[in-house]
């Protein structure tokens, strides 16, 4: 879910705030060097493409309807004994951003999606996510965010409290956009067409496996990956930008579990009642490379 929420945080706060933009479209390509498995001599790369499209509809200065489409495809060996597999996500965003007064606004979103090795509609492949977020503008260059995200993962319910901050300095050369523990972005404008930044992404997801030989009950993949990047952003035209990122994936896992192997509750990174048995072999952490091409609509 992190690629959905990253884009959402960039597009729901443009009304009345200093960044005054949102991203209409975002295409991302990710690749890794060969990653060794921890026990066997096998190895795998991780290749991922993601596309996000956002369609905000401004009803009036205080009300904006937020809609969008997102898809993601990851190709990797999820087990040392298997050939490469595809893990797919296809979903919609729908919600509303409401300006309450000069200091507060609220956002309410729903994210129905299919997450599995095969894009087909079924109860096992379907997940529902919900976001409630309140934004408090302290000054024209500073605002705070408070909210909660929940999603029906294959292992059960996850709830993520969100604390966020947006800051833009007076000459608009330093920008900090934090939405912890999901993501964080800090960048410095070096010229009119070049930015230097660091970014953190830290929210995982799950995928149902329709084709598998691990269990007669069915199985699912649980992905966790804390990714830290440095990047250069280039302005290609008035609205078109590209980010070139180099980073490292920390505590990266694509764990496979029996479909009936659940937890009681996930609260951010803390899993309660988790006595699940992993059915595959883990591969090691490593470097990660990413290219993002995005179309940004400005209101200056």
XYZ file of C-alpha atoms in Angstrom:
300
model
C 0.000 0.000 0.000
C 2.907 2.393 0.401
C 2.984 3.482 -3.260
C -0.725 4.403 -3.053
C -0.384 6.376 0.158
C 2.776 8.163 -0.970
C 0.932 9.550 -3.969
C -2.152 10.326 -1.899
C -0.181 12.413 0.595
C 1.143 14.503 -2.280
C -2.254 15.266 -3.786
C -4.815 15.814 -1.029
C -3.188 18.793 0.653
C -2.763 21.250 -2.186
C -5.818 23.381 -1.292
C -4.657 26.382 0.720
C -1.159 25.094 1.463
C 2.247 26.270 0.223
C 3.244 23.316 -1.982
C 0.264 24.129 -4.223
C 0.551 21.005 -6.421
C -0.477 17.407 -6.751
C 0.715 14.482 -8.845
C -1.742 13.339 -11.522
C 0.308 10.389 -12.802
C 3.295 8.443 -11.470
C 5.153 5.598 -13.199
C 7.835 3.731 -11.227
C 10.363 1.085 -12.232
C 12.352 -0.743 -9.542
C 15.216 -3.225 -9.888
C 17.743 -4.858 -7.598
C 21.094 -6.568 -8.083
C 21.046 -10.332 -7.614
C 19.992 -11.182 -4.041
C 21.295 -14.362 -2.400
C 19.025 -16.648 -0.402
C 20.116 -17.170 3.190
C 20.616 -20.948 3.108
C 20.772 -22.250 -0.456
C 22.987 -21.108 -3.323
C 20.018 -19.707 -5.249
C 19.509 -16.014 -5.921
C 16.871 -13.658 -7.253
C 16.378 -10.158 -8.566
C 13.309 -8.088 -7.717
C 11.730 -6.163 -10.581
C 8.711 -3.963 -10.050
C 6.595 -1.594 -12.112
C 3.886 0.619 -10.629
C 1.435 3.093 -12.108
C -0.742 5.573 -10.198
C -3.368 7.836 -11.749
C -5.264 10.446 -9.734
C -8.447 12.249 -10.737
C -9.385 14.918 -8.155
C -12.670 16.723 -8.770
C -12.953 20.140 -7.116
C -16.572 20.632 -6.100
C -15.943 24.001 -4.436
C -13.039 25.691 -2.577
C -13.725 23.532 0.501
C -14.624 20.171 -1.021
C -12.625 17.917 -3.346
C -13.594 14.410 -4.455
C -10.536 12.161 -4.755
C -10.555 9.238 -7.178
C -7.792 7.209 -8.734
C -6.458 3.973 -10.146
C -3.299 2.106 -9.163
C -1.542 -1.028 -10.318
C 1.658 -2.773 -9.384
C 3.513 -5.842 -10.668
C 6.499 -7.430 -8.921
C 8.555 -10.242 -10.453
C 10.878 -12.304 -8.237
C 11.681 -15.774 -6.933
C 9.691 -16.034 -3.707
C 11.363 -19.348 -2.946
C 14.794 -20.740 -3.777
C 13.170 -23.876 -5.227
C 10.763 -22.059 -7.571
C 11.018 -20.170 -10.823
C 10.045 -16.508 -10.880
C 6.583 -15.457 -9.750
C 4.436 -12.387 -10.348
C 2.765 -10.531 -7.487
C 0.112 -8.104 -8.670
C -2.027 -5.289 -7.293
C -4.946 -3.599 -9.042
C -7.138 -1.161 -7.166
C -9.148 2.034 -6.904
C -9.088 5.046 -4.602
C -12.196 7.003 -3.723
C -12.733 9.603 -1.040
C -13.194 13.209 -0.087
C -11.039 16.065 1.189
C -12.967 18.650 3.201
C -11.650 22.020 4.404
C -13.250 22.583 7.823
C -11.881 26.062 8.545
C -8.703 28.127 8.094
C -6.736 25.730 10.334
C -8.190 22.266 9.776
C -9.041 19.942 6.895
C -10.042 16.271 6.831
C -9.574 13.436 4.348
C -11.557 10.184 4.230
C -10.502 7.497 1.730
C -11.315 3.908 0.753
C -8.982 1.587 -1.191
C -10.572 -1.586 -2.625
C -7.943 -3.708 -4.373
C -7.029 -7.115 -5.730
C -3.635 -8.350 -4.482
C -2.510 -11.778 -5.687
C -0.405 -13.720 -8.153
C -3.378 -13.651 -10.559
C -5.573 -10.627 -11.240
C -9.031 -12.084 -10.773
C -11.951 -11.124 -8.592
C -12.464 -13.390 -5.574
C -12.881 -13.003 -1.821
C -9.388 -14.398 -1.201
C -7.792 -11.847 -3.554
C -9.779 -8.814 -2.372
C -8.561 -6.361 0.286
C -10.146 -3.167 1.646
C -8.180 -0.223 3.006
C -9.433 2.903 4.783
C -7.742 6.181 5.678
C -8.866 8.968 7.991
C -6.551 11.966 8.161
C -6.805 15.417 9.748
C -4.483 18.267 8.749
C -3.749 21.260 10.996
C -2.188 24.346 9.367
C -0.038 26.132 11.944
C 1.432 28.651 9.485
C 1.473 29.118 5.739
C 4.702 27.091 5.608
C 3.956 24.460 8.257
C 1.229 21.902 8.869
C 0.740 18.747 10.931
C -1.208 15.577 10.097
C -2.916 13.103 12.423
C -4.681 10.011 11.214
C -5.075 6.274 10.998
C -4.853 3.764 8.156
C -6.439 0.286 8.280
C -6.338 -2.582 5.796
C -7.692 -6.135 5.646
C -4.479 -8.029 4.894
C -4.399 -11.784 4.321
C -3.080 -12.327 7.846
C -5.815 -10.163 9.402
C -6.379 -6.513 10.211
C -3.542 -3.971 10.280
C -3.989 -0.541 11.886
C -1.362 2.171 11.379
C -1.508 5.449 13.357
C -0.064 8.306 11.271
C 1.836 11.364 12.469
C 2.830 13.743 9.718
C 4.473 17.070 9.037
C 4.862 19.308 6.000
C 7.358 22.195 5.983
C 8.561 24.517 3.221
C 11.148 27.200 3.981
C 10.722 30.855 3.024
C 12.665 30.739 -0.244
C 11.113 27.357 -1.198
C 14.428 25.511 -1.437
C 13.952 23.071 1.465
C 10.916 20.791 1.708
C 10.088 18.130 4.311
C 7.088 15.846 3.868
C 6.823 13.256 6.661
C 4.023 10.715 7.129
C 5.412 8.340 9.716
C 5.752 5.386 9.912
C 4.680 5.008 6.267
C 7.022 7.331 4.396
C 9.225 10.410 4.619
C 10.720 12.723 2.009
C 13.235 15.536 2.561
C 14.677 17.422 -0.387
C 16.753 20.496 -1.210
C 16.309 22.522 -4.400
C 19.756 22.982 -5.947
C 18.568 24.825 -9.081
C 15.373 25.468 -10.999
C 15.621 21.984 -12.517
C 17.487 19.897 -9.935
C 16.700 18.641 -6.406
C 18.682 16.438 -4.013
C 16.713 14.368 -1.530
C 16.397 11.396 0.805
C 13.330 9.210 1.134
C 12.064 6.422 3.373
C 9.304 3.908 2.538
C 8.241 1.424 5.154
C 4.777 -0.106 4.728
C 4.338 -3.706 3.559
C 1.465 -5.629 1.981
C 0.184 -9.161 1.359
C -0.730 -11.157 -1.754
C -2.955 -14.206 -2.057
C -1.443 -17.147 -3.966
C -3.906 -18.797 -6.346
C -1.267 -21.168 -7.740
C 0.909 -22.778 -5.058
C 2.020 -26.126 -3.620
C 2.635 -25.118 -0.015
C -0.682 -25.997 1.583
C -4.030 -27.572 0.729
C -5.629 -24.677 2.627
C -4.096 -22.081 0.312
C -1.219 -19.680 0.979
C -0.265 -16.020 0.865
C 2.853 -13.852 0.654
C 3.536 -11.238 3.330
C 5.933 -8.546 2.125
C 7.844 -6.234 4.460
C 10.639 -3.956 3.286
C 12.034 -0.790 4.852
C 13.642 1.130 2.012
C 15.965 4.112 2.412
C 16.906 6.090 -0.711
C 18.936 9.057 -1.795
C 17.760 10.619 -5.036
C 18.171 13.290 -7.661
C 15.081 14.908 -9.149
C 15.221 16.452 -12.603
C 12.606 18.773 -14.075
C 12.097 17.712 -17.693
C 9.365 20.202 -18.577
C 6.852 22.473 -16.833
C 4.981 19.499 -15.325
C 7.139 16.428 -16.017
C 9.757 15.241 -13.506
C 11.995 12.219 -12.990
C 13.500 10.852 -9.769
C 16.580 8.626 -9.961
C 16.978 6.730 -6.678
C 19.670 4.551 -5.137
C 18.941 2.881 -1.824
C 18.986 -0.154 0.423
C 16.206 -2.518 1.522
C 16.370 -3.293 5.253
C 14.617 -6.286 6.894
C 13.204 -7.288 3.511
C 10.935 -10.333 3.538
C 8.567 -12.083 1.166
C 7.320 -14.703 3.614
C 4.839 -17.393 2.603
C 2.258 -18.638 5.100
C -0.647 -21.060 5.155
C -3.890 -19.234 4.340
C -5.279 -20.147 7.776
C -2.176 -18.897 9.588
C -3.357 -15.536 10.965
C -2.448 -13.055 13.672
C -4.687 -11.350 16.230
C -3.849 -7.787 15.186
C -1.083 -5.789 13.511
C -0.518 -2.329 14.993
C 1.957 -0.651 12.656
C 5.108 -2.836 12.873
C 3.934 -4.722 15.980
C 2.166 -8.051 15.388
C 0.092 -9.474 18.233
C -0.645 -13.196 18.476
C 1.846 -13.983 15.741
C 2.884 -17.636 15.913
C 2.829 -18.257 12.166
C 5.148 -20.743 10.468
C 7.066 -19.506 7.435
C 6.957 -21.940 4.510
C 9.731 -20.565 2.278
C 13.357 -19.481 2.476
C 14.198 -15.795 2.958
C 16.610 -13.937 0.694
C 18.998 -11.299 2.002
C 18.694 -7.529 2.208
C 20.428 -5.511 -0.469
C 20.704 -2.538 -2.770
C 17.722 -1.244 -4.686
C 17.446 1.097 -7.681
C 14.358 3.021 -8.674
C 13.285 5.453 -11.415
C 10.087 7.504 -11.045
C 8.520 9.531 -13.833
C 5.647 11.730 -12.710
C 3.365 14.453 -14.017
C 2.799 17.220 -11.456
C 0.052 19.808 -11.800
C 0.935 23.203 -10.305
C -1.402 25.963 -9.159
C 1.152 28.775 -8.957
